[in-house]
Short mmCIF file of C-alpha atoms and ligand atoms in Angstrom, two decimals:
data_model
loop_
_atom_site.label_atom_id
_atom_site.label_comp_id
_atom_site.label_asym_id
_atom_site.label_seq_id
_atom_site.Cartn_x
_atom_site.Cartn_y
_atom_site.Cartn_z
CA MET A 1 138.95 -24.50 13.37
CA PRO A 2 139.03 -25.81 16.97
CA PRO A 3 141.74 -24.05 19.02
CA TYR A 4 143.34 -27.33 20.04
CA THR A 5 144.51 -30.38 18.13
CA ALA A 6 146.05 -33.51 19.65
CA THR A 7 147.83 -36.17 17.61
CA TYR A 8 148.02 -39.55 19.33
CA PHE A 9 147.45 -43.26 19.10
CA ALA A 10 143.93 -44.66 19.35
CA VAL A 11 144.29 -45.15 23.12
CA LYS A 12 143.35 -43.10 26.21
CA GLY A 13 146.89 -43.39 27.57
CA ARG A 14 148.55 -40.05 28.14
CA LEU A 15 145.77 -38.11 26.40
CA GLY A 16 142.94 -39.05 28.78
CA ALA A 17 143.58 -36.36 31.39
CA ILE A 18 143.98 -33.73 28.67
CA LYS A 19 140.66 -34.73 27.10
CA ILE A 20 138.89 -34.64 30.48
CA MET A 21 140.30 -31.24 31.39
CA LEU A 22 139.38 -29.68 28.04
CA ALA A 23 135.87 -31.14 28.16
CA ASP A 24 135.35 -29.78 31.68
CA LYS A 25 136.59 -26.38 30.53
CA GLY A 26 134.18 -26.41 27.57
CA GLN A 27 137.03 -26.48 25.06
CA GLU A 28 136.85 -28.33 21.74
CA LEU A 29 139.65 -30.75 20.92
CA LYS A 30 140.37 -32.18 17.48
CA VAL A 31 142.08 -35.56 17.81
CA VAL A 32 144.19 -36.89 14.92
CA LEU A 33 144.56 -40.64 15.36
CA VAL A 34 147.77 -42.36 14.24
CA SER A 35 147.93 -46.10 13.58
CA MET A 36 150.94 -48.10 14.68
CA GLU A 37 151.68 -48.78 11.00
CA GLU A 38 151.72 -45.06 10.20
CA TRP A 39 153.88 -44.41 13.27
CA GLN A 40 156.38 -47.11 12.41
CA GLN A 41 156.80 -45.56 8.97
CA GLY A 42 158.82 -42.94 10.89
CA ASP A 43 158.05 -39.62 9.20
CA LEU A 44 155.78 -38.30 12.00
CA LYS A 45 158.08 -39.62 14.74
CA ALA A 46 160.95 -37.69 13.20
CA THR A 47 159.01 -34.42 13.65
CA CYS A 48 158.28 -35.05 17.36
CA VAL A 49 160.75 -33.25 19.65
CA PHE A 50 161.28 -36.37 21.79
CA GLY A 51 160.22 -38.85 19.13
CA GLN A 52 156.98 -39.54 20.99
CA MET A 53 153.32 -38.53 21.23
CA PRO A 54 151.00 -36.95 22.35
CA LYS A 55 151.61 -33.98 20.09
CA PHE A 56 149.48 -30.96 21.01
CA GLU A 57 148.83 -27.88 18.89
CA ASP A 58 147.49 -24.60 20.30
CA GLY A 59 147.39 -22.40 17.21
CA ASP A 60 150.99 -22.23 15.99
CA LEU A 61 152.35 -23.50 19.30
CA VAL A 62 153.32 -27.18 19.13
CA LEU A 63 153.88 -28.99 22.42
CA PHE A 64 154.96 -32.49 23.42
CA GLN A 65 155.19 -34.07 26.91
CA SER A 66 151.75 -34.74 28.43
CA ASN A 67 152.54 -32.97 31.69
CA ALA A 68 153.79 -29.86 29.89
CA ILE A 69 150.53 -29.86 27.92
CA LEU A 70 148.53 -30.15 31.16
CA ARG A 71 150.49 -27.26 32.71
CA HIS A 72 149.98 -25.15 29.58
CA LEU A 73 146.23 -25.73 29.74
CA GLY A 74 146.25 -25.17 33.50
CA ARG A 75 147.87 -21.76 33.02
CA ASN A 76 145.46 -20.79 30.25
CA HIS A 77 142.22 -22.08 31.82
CA GLY A 78 142.49 -21.13 35.46
CA ALA A 79 143.51 -24.54 36.72
CA TYR A 80 146.93 -23.82 38.22
CA GLY A 81 146.07 -22.53 41.72
CA LYS A 82 145.31 -19.07 43.02
CA ASP A 83 148.94 -18.03 43.52
CA SER A 84 152.53 -19.23 43.08
CA ARG A 85 152.44 -21.12 46.37
CA GLU A 86 149.47 -23.20 45.20
CA ALA A 87 151.02 -23.56 41.74
CA SER A 88 154.16 -25.06 43.30
CA LEU A 89 152.12 -27.49 45.40
CA ILE A 90 150.13 -28.47 42.30
CA ASP A 91 153.40 -29.11 40.44
CA MET A 92 154.57 -31.28 43.34
CA MET A 93 151.38 -33.33 43.37
CA ASN A 94 151.34 -33.70 39.59
CA ASP A 95 154.88 -35.04 39.72
CA GLY A 96 153.58 -37.58 42.23
CA VAL A 97 150.80 -38.51 39.82
CA GLU A 98 153.41 -38.95 37.09
CA ASP A 99 155.41 -41.26 39.36
CA LEU A 100 152.36 -43.48 39.86
CA ARG A 101 151.44 -43.30 36.17
CA SER A 102 154.94 -44.46 35.25
CA LYS A 103 154.57 -47.47 37.58
CA TYR A 104 151.15 -48.23 36.06
CA ILE A 105 152.52 -48.04 32.50
CA LYS A 106 155.39 -50.36 33.42
CA LEU A 107 152.91 -52.87 34.85
CA ILE A 108 150.62 -52.70 31.80
CA TYR A 109 153.30 -52.97 29.12
CA GLN A 110 156.06 -54.94 30.79
CA GLU A 111 154.84 -56.90 33.84
CA TYR A 112 151.09 -57.42 33.57
CA ASP A 113 150.93 -61.22 33.53
CA THR A 114 153.46 -61.77 36.31
CA GLY A 115 153.36 -58.52 38.23
CA LYS A 116 149.70 -57.52 38.68
CA GLN A 117 149.32 -59.12 42.12
CA ALA A 118 152.50 -57.53 43.46
CA TYR A 119 151.53 -54.17 41.94
CA LEU A 120 148.13 -54.22 43.63
CA LYS A 121 149.71 -55.29 46.94
CA ASP A 122 152.07 -52.29 46.78
CA LEU A 123 149.53 -49.82 45.34
CA PRO A 124 148.21 -48.65 48.75
CA ASN A 125 151.72 -47.38 49.55
CA SER A 126 151.27 -44.88 46.69
CA LEU A 127 147.58 -44.12 47.15
CA CYS A 128 147.98 -43.38 50.86
CA LYS A 129 150.33 -40.48 50.04
CA PHE A 130 147.59 -38.73 48.03
CA GLU A 131 144.93 -39.64 50.61
CA THR A 132 146.99 -38.17 53.46
CA PHE A 133 147.72 -34.98 51.51
CA MET A 134 144.07 -34.54 50.55
CA ALA A 135 142.96 -35.04 54.16
CA LYS A 136 145.00 -31.94 55.05
CA THR A 137 143.69 -29.86 52.12
CA ASN A 138 140.11 -30.96 52.89
CA SER A 139 138.65 -29.10 49.89
CA GLY A 140 138.02 -32.20 47.82
CA PHE A 141 140.80 -31.18 45.44
CA LEU A 142 144.54 -31.84 45.69
CA VAL A 143 145.47 -28.19 46.28
CA GLY A 144 143.39 -25.16 47.16
CA LYS A 145 139.66 -24.75 46.67
CA GLU A 146 139.50 -25.07 42.88
CA VAL A 147 140.18 -27.90 40.45
CA SER A 148 143.69 -27.98 38.96
CA PHE A 149 145.33 -29.87 36.10
CA ALA A 150 146.79 -32.25 38.71
CA ASP A 151 143.26 -33.21 39.79
CA TYR A 152 142.32 -34.13 36.21
CA ASN A 153 145.54 -36.12 35.90
CA LEU A 154 144.98 -38.01 39.17
CA PHE A 155 141.31 -38.56 38.33
CA ASP A 156 142.20 -40.09 34.95
CA LEU A 157 144.76 -42.38 36.58
CA LEU A 158 142.37 -43.42 39.37
CA LEU A 159 139.77 -44.37 36.74
CA ASN A 160 142.39 -46.65 35.18
CA HIS A 161 143.04 -48.24 38.58
CA LEU A 162 139.33 -48.82 39.18
CA VAL A 163 139.35 -50.84 35.95
CA LEU A 164 142.54 -52.67 36.97
CA CYS A 165 141.01 -53.43 40.39
CA PRO A 166 137.47 -52.15 41.21
CA LYS A 167 138.24 -52.33 44.92
CA SER A 168 141.52 -50.39 44.68
CA LEU A 169 140.11 -47.22 46.28
CA ASP A 170 137.98 -48.93 48.94
CA ASN A 171 140.30 -47.85 51.77
CA PHE A 172 140.86 -44.34 50.42
CA PRO A 173 137.72 -42.20 51.00
CA LYS A 174 139.30 -38.92 49.88
CA LEU A 175 140.37 -40.48 46.57
CA ASN A 176 136.96 -42.09 46.18
CA ASP A 177 135.36 -38.71 46.81
CA LEU A 178 137.61 -37.10 44.16
CA VAL A 179 136.49 -39.69 41.60
CA LYS A 180 132.84 -39.13 42.50
CA LYS A 181 133.20 -35.34 42.50
CA MET A 182 135.02 -35.22 39.15
CA SER A 183 132.68 -37.79 37.57
CA ALA A 184 129.68 -35.70 38.59
CA ARG A 185 130.89 -32.56 36.80
CA PRO A 186 128.37 -32.38 33.92
CA LYS A 187 130.84 -31.93 31.06
CA VAL A 188 133.12 -34.63 32.46
CA ARG A 189 130.13 -36.96 32.85
CA ALA A 190 129.10 -36.28 29.26
CA LEU A 191 132.60 -37.10 27.98
CA LEU A 192 132.94 -40.29 30.03
CA ASP A 193 129.50 -41.42 28.83
CA SER A 194 130.20 -40.60 25.17
CA GLU A 195 130.65 -43.47 22.71
CA ALA A 196 133.75 -41.80 21.29
CA PHE A 197 135.45 -41.86 24.71
CA LYS A 198 134.21 -45.31 25.68
CA LYS A 199 135.30 -47.02 22.46
CA ILE A 200 138.97 -46.03 22.83
CA PRO A 201 140.96 -48.60 24.87
CA ILE A 202 142.85 -47.41 27.94
CA ASN A 203 146.14 -48.88 26.79
CA GLY A 204 147.75 -49.97 23.53
CA ASN A 205 148.21 -53.67 24.28
CA GLY A 206 144.71 -54.66 25.31
CA LYS A 207 145.68 -54.98 28.97
CA GLN A 208 143.75 -52.99 31.60
N1 GVX B 1 157.05 -38.28 28.77
C1 GVX B 1 156.16 -38.40 27.62
C2 GVX B 1 156.01 -39.86 27.28
C3 GVX B 1 155.38 -40.02 25.91
C4 GVX B 1 155.23 -41.48 25.50
O1 GVX B 1 155.65 -42.39 26.21
N2 GVX B 1 154.61 -41.66 24.34
C5 GVX B 1 154.39 -43.00 23.82
C6 GVX B 1 152.88 -43.30 23.75
S1 GVX B 1 152.15 -43.00 25.28
C7 GVX B 1 152.35 -44.49 26.12
S2 GVX B 1 151.50 -44.69 27.47
N3 GVX B 1 153.15 -45.44 25.64
C8 GVX B 1 153.08 -46.78 26.16
C9 GVX B 1 153.35 -47.78 25.05
C10 GVX B 1 152.60 -47.44 23.79
C11 GVX B 1 153.34 -47.27 22.62
C12 GVX B 1 152.68 -47.03 21.43
C13 GVX B 1 151.28 -46.96 21.40
C14 GVX B 1 150.55 -47.09 22.59
C15 GVX B 1 151.22 -47.34 23.79
C16 GVX B 1 154.93 -43.07 22.41
O2 GVX B 1 154.87 -42.08 21.67
N4 GVX B 1 155.43 -44.26 22.05
C17 GVX B 1 155.92 -44.46 20.70
C18 GVX B 1 157.41 -44.35 20.60
O3 GVX B 1 158.06 -44.12 21.65
O4 GVX B 1 157.93 -44.50 19.46
C19 GVX B 1 154.82 -37.75 27.91
O5 GVX B 1 154.50 -37.60 29.09
O6 GVX B 1 154.10 -37.38 26.95
#
């Protein structure tokens, strides 16, 4: 019985960073895929605390909210900084990642056809904030000397943006280095190269 089970749609979406982190930490993850038809039937939705997925099970602990799941795994797998100061900075940066992810999701699901050009024009205003912060840390990670759950989250989101626009990180060397560094971690590389990971679309509407 793998220690972790995630229940989600057949998309990378808000499960991608969780999958990457668990792979890198050598942890098995059982994924239960839910079709839109099953979801719209309503029974599973009614059991979800906020009526949404991903749902994450760690033994008898059931969690929702992708960032709460990342923090839970960060606490339990040494990816939440070396002390409370670093943990607070990691929380701050992960909230920044969530802000950018929310903008990305809005583009993909609500504004893709008319808003992609404007989104990409404005994107550097978000990316530069992470670039500037990472230039000060200078460890190759967002905070401290070790990888944190916020790094996995940012890495997953940057991969999405490289699909959206392959040149999106060209003016951001620290972010480019993070993508290269994370991609080169053997267990991350193995996941990203796996057929199972590659066959799942990034988003649920075919846009990327
Ligand atoms: N704050 C939550 C947000 C969870 C969330 O938005 N979940 C979505 C799926 S994650 C996502 S990126 N949604 C974008 C649109 C989408 C909907 C359904 C399938 C695929 C994508 C969901 O369960 N939608 C179904 C519903 O609300 O009834 C979190 O961080 O987990």
